[in-house]
Amino acid sequence: MDSKPYLVKMNGNGFHSKDMVKAKGLVGTGVSGKGLHHVSVNGSLYPTKARSRRQTWDVKASEMAKNTLNPIRAIVDGMKLTPNPDKPMIALSIGDPTVFGNLPTDEAVLQALKGAVDSQKYNGYAPSVGYLKSRQAVANFYSCPEAPLDAEDVILTSGCSQAIELAINVLCNPGDNILVPCPGFSLYKTLAVSMGIKVKLYNLLPDKSWEIDLQHMETLIDERTSCLIVTNPSNPCGSVFTKEHLQKILKVASKYCLPVLADEIYGDMVFPGCNSPSLASLSSDVPILSCGGLAKRWLVPGWRMGWILIHDRNDVFGSEIRQGLVKLSQRILGACTIVQGALEDILNHTPQSFYSNTISFLKSNSEMCYSELSIVPGLNPIKPSGAMYLMVGIDMDHFPDFKNDVDFTEQLVTEQSVFCLPASAFEYPNFFRIVVTVPEEMMVEACARIREFCQRYYRPRSCDSNDLDQ
């Protein structure tokens, strides 16, 4: 084999120039000048400096990976869930409306996706922010005179979860803090803490249908607060803020020049009799990144199609935030192209009856569940007004056999094969969350089992016993 040496120049951009000339005077020295390495044709490399090397394997996870923790998984994975073999399992814990098959998406939605597949126009890469036509369709669907949108105001994402991640990433630096509702969706904390962003929890008030404790929220704001997250309608509470309450929230954000991340994935899932406009439609000066998607309203969470709507009041965000979102979106090369191709037809051709029927079912199940559990001693359900959830308070003083909501719900699975998510997963102990998307007959059965369980373990307080003796 020819053993002529080569000169390999490392120019830092991944390009190596190989000059097939003899390295006159360089043989034996290895390197001459910055970036020049002597390499023989058999691939041997002789650096001028002795490189330090590990003596043993020592591959460690990154700090980001170590700091990533989903509170729901942390609690549920630690629970001892052994259902009663004599009773079929009823899972009221999963926020996926498709689990039981009773809430299929509309035929028009399926046909839109089939059409996109059959066209073979959407098999390749799209721009990282999404196809222009698809972004325009979303803009047209959500635009209103009070909060107009155009295609450039829309970023398509891989589900609403990625929309939330991009919004937090573009607004926050490590060491900043964000304001998050309590109880609230656990993903906010999961994403923020993994990126070195501190989470400050502001209280929601169960006795006021889970309105924000605005005074408490205001006390948490400091010079490093970079974002206020508002979830409406709420996961896990099923609450819906009134127009007046939303205006009060915006007043606080305006006072402290605080941009808002509006999680509005359930924005159109509001029960009849309630009215809750989008936060952006009420804002005159507060810039808002509104996150949404197809998952819940169209009952297709697995399709992973979300979006960010950029409402830039008074050009506060300017070009920097928009460019930042574009750059961040380039990390995964965009959302699913097939669903993007179907998006215009999905938005324009889904019949109103589909939306109405879904809402009607959720409202009926919610009301039935609330009514059944309201008469159970020791339980305090909070009536929902939208979304897919209902929160139930546990008066732990009446259930001395259990330490907390985790212990309570764990035993409920063991005895009754009903799994409700303990609200400690949302950093709100002594409550549990019920998902109301299960078939009606299953909801009736679940409520009956919960009632039977509570009747077995309910104990009056000592003072209650004294009152009975008198």
PDB file of C-alpha atoms in Angstrom, residues 199 239 320 361:
ATOM      1  CA  VAL A 199     -42.078  27.697  38.279  1.00  0.00           C
ATOM      2  CA  SER A 239     -63.614  25.494  34.759  1.00  0.00           C
ATOM      3  CA  GLU A 320     -37.367  39.027  17.512  1.00  0.00           C
ATOM      4  CA  PHE A 361     -72.311  14.487  25.667  1.00  0.00           C
TER       5      PHE A 361
END
